[in-house]
Short mmCIF file of C-alpha atoms in Angstrom, two decimals:
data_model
loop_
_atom_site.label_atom_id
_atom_site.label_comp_id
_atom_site.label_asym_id
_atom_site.label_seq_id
_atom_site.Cartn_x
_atom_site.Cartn_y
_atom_site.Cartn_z
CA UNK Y 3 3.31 -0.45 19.42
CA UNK Y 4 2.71 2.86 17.63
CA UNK Y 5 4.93 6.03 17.52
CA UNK Y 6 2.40 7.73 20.23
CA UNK Y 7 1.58 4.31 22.08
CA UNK Y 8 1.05 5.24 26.02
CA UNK Y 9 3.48 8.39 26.11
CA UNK Y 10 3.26 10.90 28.77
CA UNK Y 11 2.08 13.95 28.41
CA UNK Y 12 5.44 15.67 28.84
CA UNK Y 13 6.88 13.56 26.14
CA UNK Y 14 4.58 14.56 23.42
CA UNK Y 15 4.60 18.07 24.74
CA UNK Y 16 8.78 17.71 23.62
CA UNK Y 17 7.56 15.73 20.31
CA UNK Y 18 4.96 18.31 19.10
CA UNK Y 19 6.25 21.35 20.76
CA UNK Y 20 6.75 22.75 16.83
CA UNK Y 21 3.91 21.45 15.16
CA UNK Y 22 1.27 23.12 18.38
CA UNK Y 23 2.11 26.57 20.21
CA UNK Y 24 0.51 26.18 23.79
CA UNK Y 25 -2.48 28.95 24.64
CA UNK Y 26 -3.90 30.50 27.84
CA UNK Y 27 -7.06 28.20 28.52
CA UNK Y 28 -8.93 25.20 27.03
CA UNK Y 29 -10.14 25.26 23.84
CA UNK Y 30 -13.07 22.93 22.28
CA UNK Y 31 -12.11 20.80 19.22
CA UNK Y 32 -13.15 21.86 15.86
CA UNK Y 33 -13.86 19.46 13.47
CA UNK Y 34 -11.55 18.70 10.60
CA UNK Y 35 -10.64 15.96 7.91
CA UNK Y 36 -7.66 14.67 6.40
CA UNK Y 37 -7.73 12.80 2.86
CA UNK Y 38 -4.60 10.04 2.74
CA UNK Y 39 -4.43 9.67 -0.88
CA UNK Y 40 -2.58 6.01 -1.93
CA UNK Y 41 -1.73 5.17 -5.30
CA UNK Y 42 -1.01 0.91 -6.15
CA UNK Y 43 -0.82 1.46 -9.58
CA UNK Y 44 3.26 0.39 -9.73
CA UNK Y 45 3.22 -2.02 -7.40
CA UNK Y 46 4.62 -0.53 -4.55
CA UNK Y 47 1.71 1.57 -2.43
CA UNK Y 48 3.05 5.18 -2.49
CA UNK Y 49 1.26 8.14 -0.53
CA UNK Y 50 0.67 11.38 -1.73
CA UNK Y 51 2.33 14.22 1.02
CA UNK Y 52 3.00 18.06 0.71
CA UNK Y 53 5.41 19.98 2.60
CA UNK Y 54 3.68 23.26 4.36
CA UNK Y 55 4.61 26.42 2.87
CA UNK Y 56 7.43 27.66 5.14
CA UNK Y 57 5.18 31.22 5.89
CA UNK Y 58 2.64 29.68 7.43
CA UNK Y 59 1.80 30.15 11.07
CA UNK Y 60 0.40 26.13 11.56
CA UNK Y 61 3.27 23.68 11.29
CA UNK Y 62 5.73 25.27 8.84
CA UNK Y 63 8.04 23.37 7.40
CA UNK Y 64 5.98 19.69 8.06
CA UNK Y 65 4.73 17.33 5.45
CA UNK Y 66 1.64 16.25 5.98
CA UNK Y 67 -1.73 14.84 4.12
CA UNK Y 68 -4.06 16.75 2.95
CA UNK Y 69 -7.22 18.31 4.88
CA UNK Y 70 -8.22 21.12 7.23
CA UNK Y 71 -11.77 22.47 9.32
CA UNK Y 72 -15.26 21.47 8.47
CA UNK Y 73 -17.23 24.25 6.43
CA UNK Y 74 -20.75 23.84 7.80
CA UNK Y 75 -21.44 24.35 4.07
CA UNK Y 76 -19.83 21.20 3.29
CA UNK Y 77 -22.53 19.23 4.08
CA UNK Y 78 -24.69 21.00 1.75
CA UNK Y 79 -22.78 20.05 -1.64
CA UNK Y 80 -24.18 17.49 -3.70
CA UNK Y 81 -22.72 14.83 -4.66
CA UNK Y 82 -22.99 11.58 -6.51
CA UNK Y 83 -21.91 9.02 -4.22
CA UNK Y 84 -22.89 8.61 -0.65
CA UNK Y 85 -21.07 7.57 2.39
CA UNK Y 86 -20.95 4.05 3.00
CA UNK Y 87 -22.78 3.04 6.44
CA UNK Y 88 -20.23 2.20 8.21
CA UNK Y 89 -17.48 4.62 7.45
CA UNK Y 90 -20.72 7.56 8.71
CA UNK Y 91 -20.93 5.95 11.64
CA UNK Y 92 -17.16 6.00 12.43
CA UNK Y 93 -17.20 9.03 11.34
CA UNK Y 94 -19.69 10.26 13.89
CA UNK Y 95 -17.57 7.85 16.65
CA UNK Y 96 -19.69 8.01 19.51
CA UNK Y 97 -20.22 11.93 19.31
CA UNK Y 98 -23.31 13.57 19.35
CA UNK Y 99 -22.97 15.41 15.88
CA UNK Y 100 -25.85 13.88 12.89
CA UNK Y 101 -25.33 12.27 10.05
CA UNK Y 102 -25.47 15.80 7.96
CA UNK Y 103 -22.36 16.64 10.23
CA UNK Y 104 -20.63 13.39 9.37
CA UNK Y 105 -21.24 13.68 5.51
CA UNK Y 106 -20.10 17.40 5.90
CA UNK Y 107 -16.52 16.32 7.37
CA UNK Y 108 -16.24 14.02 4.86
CA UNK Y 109 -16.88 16.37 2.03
CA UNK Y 110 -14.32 19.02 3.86
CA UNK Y 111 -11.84 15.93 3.18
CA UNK Y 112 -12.33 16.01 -0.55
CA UNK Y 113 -12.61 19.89 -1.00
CA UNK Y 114 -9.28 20.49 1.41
CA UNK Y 115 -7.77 17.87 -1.17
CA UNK Y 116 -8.72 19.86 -4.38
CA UNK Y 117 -7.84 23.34 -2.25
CA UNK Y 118 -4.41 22.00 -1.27
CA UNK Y 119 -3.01 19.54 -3.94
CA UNK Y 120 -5.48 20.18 -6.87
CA UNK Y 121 -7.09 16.66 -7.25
CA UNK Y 122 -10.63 16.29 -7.38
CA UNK Y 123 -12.04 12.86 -6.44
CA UNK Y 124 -15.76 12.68 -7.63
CA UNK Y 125 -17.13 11.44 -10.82
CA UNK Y 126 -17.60 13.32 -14.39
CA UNK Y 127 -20.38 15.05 -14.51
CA UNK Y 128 -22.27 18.49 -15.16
CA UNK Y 129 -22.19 20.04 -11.64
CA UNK Y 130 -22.95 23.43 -10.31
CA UNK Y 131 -22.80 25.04 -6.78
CA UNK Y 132 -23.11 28.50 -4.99
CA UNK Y 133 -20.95 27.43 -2.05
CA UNK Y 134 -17.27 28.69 -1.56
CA UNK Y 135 -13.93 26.20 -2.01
CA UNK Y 136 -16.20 23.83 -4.18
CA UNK Y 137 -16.19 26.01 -7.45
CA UNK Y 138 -13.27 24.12 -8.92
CA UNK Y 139 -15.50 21.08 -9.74
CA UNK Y 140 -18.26 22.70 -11.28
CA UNK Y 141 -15.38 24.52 -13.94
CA UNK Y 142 -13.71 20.96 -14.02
CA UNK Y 143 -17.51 19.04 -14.26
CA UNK Y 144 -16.17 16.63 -11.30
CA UNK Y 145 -19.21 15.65 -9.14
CA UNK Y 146 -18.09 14.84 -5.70
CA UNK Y 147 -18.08 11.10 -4.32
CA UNK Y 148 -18.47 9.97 -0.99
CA UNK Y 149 -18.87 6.44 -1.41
CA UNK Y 150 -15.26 5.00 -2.27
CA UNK Y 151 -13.74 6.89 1.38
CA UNK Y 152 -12.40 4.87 3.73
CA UNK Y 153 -11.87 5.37 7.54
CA UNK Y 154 -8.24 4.92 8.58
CA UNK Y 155 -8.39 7.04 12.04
CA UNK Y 156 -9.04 9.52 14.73
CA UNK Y 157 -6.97 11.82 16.64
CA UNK Y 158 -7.80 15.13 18.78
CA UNK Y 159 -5.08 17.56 20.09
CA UNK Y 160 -4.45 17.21 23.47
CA UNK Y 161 -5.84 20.30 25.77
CA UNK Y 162 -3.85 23.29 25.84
CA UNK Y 163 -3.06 23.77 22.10
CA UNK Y 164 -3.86 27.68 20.59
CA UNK Y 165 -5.24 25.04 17.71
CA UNK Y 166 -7.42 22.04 19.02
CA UNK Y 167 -9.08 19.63 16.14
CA UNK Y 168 -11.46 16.54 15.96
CA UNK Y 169 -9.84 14.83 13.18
CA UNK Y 170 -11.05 11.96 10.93
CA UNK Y 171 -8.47 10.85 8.80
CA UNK Y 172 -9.73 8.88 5.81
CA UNK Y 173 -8.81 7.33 3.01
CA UNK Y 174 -8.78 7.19 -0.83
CA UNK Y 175 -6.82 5.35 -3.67
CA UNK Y 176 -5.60 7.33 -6.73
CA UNK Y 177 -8.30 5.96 -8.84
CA UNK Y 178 -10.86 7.65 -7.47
CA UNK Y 179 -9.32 11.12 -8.67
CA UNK Y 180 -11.14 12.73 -11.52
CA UNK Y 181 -9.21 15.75 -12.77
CA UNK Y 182 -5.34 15.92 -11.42
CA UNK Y 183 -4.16 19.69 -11.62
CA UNK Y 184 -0.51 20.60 -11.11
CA UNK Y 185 -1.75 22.41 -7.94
CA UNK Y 186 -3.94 23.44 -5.22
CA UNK Y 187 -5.65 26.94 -5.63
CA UNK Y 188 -4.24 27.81 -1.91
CA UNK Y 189 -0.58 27.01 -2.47
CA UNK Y 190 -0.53 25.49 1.07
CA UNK Y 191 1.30 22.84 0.60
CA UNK Y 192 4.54 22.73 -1.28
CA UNK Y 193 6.63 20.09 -2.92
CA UNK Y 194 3.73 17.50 -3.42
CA UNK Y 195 5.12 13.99 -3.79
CA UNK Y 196 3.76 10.63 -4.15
CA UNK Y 197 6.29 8.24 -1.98
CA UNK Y 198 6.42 4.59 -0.63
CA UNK Y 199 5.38 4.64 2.87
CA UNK Y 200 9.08 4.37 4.31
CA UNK Y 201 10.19 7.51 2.39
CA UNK Y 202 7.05 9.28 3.62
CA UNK Y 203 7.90 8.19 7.40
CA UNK Y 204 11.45 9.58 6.84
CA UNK Y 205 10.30 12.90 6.17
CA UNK Y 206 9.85 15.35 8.99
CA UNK Y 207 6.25 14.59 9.84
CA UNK Y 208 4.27 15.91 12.50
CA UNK Y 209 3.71 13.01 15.36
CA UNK Y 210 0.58 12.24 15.15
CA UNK Y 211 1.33 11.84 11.03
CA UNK Y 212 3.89 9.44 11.68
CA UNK Y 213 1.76 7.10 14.14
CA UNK Y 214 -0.89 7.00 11.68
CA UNK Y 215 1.09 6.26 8.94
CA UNK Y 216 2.50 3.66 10.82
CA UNK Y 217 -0.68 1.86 11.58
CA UNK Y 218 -1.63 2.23 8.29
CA UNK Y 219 1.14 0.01 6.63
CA UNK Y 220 0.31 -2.51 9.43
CA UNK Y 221 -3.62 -2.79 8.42
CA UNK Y 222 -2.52 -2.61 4.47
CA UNK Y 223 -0.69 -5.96 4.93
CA UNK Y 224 -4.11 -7.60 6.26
CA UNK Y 225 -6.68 -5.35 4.43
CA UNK Y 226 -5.00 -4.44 0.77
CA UNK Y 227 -8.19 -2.47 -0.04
CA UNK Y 228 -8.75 -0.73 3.21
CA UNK Y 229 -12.51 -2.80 3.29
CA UNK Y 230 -12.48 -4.46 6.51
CA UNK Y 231 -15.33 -3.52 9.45
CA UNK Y 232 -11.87 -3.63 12.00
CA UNK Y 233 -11.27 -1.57 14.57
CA UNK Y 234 -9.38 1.59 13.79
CA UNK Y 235 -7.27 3.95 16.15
CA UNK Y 236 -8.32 6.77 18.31
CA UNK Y 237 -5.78 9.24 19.94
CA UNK Y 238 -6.47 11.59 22.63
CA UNK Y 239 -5.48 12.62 26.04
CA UNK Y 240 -6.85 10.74 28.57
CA UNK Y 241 -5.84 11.22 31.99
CA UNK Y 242 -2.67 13.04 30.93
CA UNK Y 243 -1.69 10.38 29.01
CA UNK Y 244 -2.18 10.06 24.83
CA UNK Y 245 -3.40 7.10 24.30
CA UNK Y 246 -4.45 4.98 21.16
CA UNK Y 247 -7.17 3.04 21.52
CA UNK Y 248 -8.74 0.98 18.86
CA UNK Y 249 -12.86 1.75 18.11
#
């Protein structure tokens, strides 16, 4: 059983009642993408989290992963690697959105990365682009890469939240970073740290972070590399309940 597994809604309205202010009507999910970063380099698999900058008006205080909305001019970066098959058509989950859409969420996973923690996964290589957010790997010659992500999971805020997202949370190793800066350009996140997966889970996470998380050191036992075809999770509200299913 997960952190979220078959809660009420009233329950994770008390868990997440400081990480999402409640608004007047329904809102439709936007698309967004989180990058979990993992580093096995030492041995132990750590995670790479940043704390929100206090200020800021979407979960202050929280650590998190990296990521944010879908740029519709995401999908129109080059890159040198392409998705593989099957993490597109997790990505796309059932939904109604193309494969250009899918490709674009998983580029806004890479450029939120660079944006917020200043790590740019891609290969070396002369590259150039007129689109905003993506500058910093033409001036670092990074060429973005698709083809190493991995799908970990998908969550949507319940109905009722000012802030509603269609999230795909995927996956990278450490390896697949080409330049490491000391920071994001943003400053969004503060206090970047790489840490084991039980020091990450005993930080104040948001709940949704933690339940991931938590599934995630369960498939790492069976699937080191994050390769299997498996089913993954899928949160949402569903008849007032959140439920994970796995897809």
């Amino acid at each position: 059983m997960t952190a979220l597994d078959g809660i009420s809604r009233s329950e994770l309205d008390v868990k997440e009642s400081r990480d999402f202010a409640i608004g007047p009507g329904p809102l439709r999910p936007r698309d967004a993408a989180t990058l979990i970063l993992l580093d096995h380099s030492g041995g132990e698999i750590r995670v790479l989290m940043g704390k929100r900058a206090s200020k800021h008006a979407f979960m202050p205080g929280k650590f998190v992963f990296p990521g944010g909305r879908t740029d519709p001019t995401d999908g129109r970066v080059k890159v040198s690697g392409t998705l593989h098959p099957a993490v597109e058509q997790r990505i796309i989950g059932g939904t109604r959105i193309t494969p250009t859409r899918a490709r674009a969420i998983a580029l806004s996973a890479i450029r939120e990365t660079y944006e917020e923690a200043g790590l740019l996964i891609g290969t070396k290589g002369t590259f150039s682009t007129s689109h905003e957010g993506w500058h910093g790997f033409a001036e670092h010659e990074v060429q973005p890469n698709l083809e190493k992500l991995r799908f970990v999971a998908r969550a949507i805020t319940p109905p009722g939240r000012v802030r509603r997202y269609d999230t795909r949370f995927l996956a990278a190793w450490r390896d697949d970073v080409a330049v490491e800066l000391p920071e994001g350009p943003t400053l969004e996140l503060e206090e970047l740290a790489w840490m084991s997966l039980a020091q990450a889970r005993a930080t104040d996470l948001p709940a949704i972070t933690l339940s991931i998380l938590t599934d995630l050191e369960e498939r790492l036992k069976d699937d080191p590399e994050l390769t299997s075809d498996a089913p993954t999770p899928f949160y949402r509200m569903l008849h007032n309940r959140f439920k994970r299913d796995l897809v």
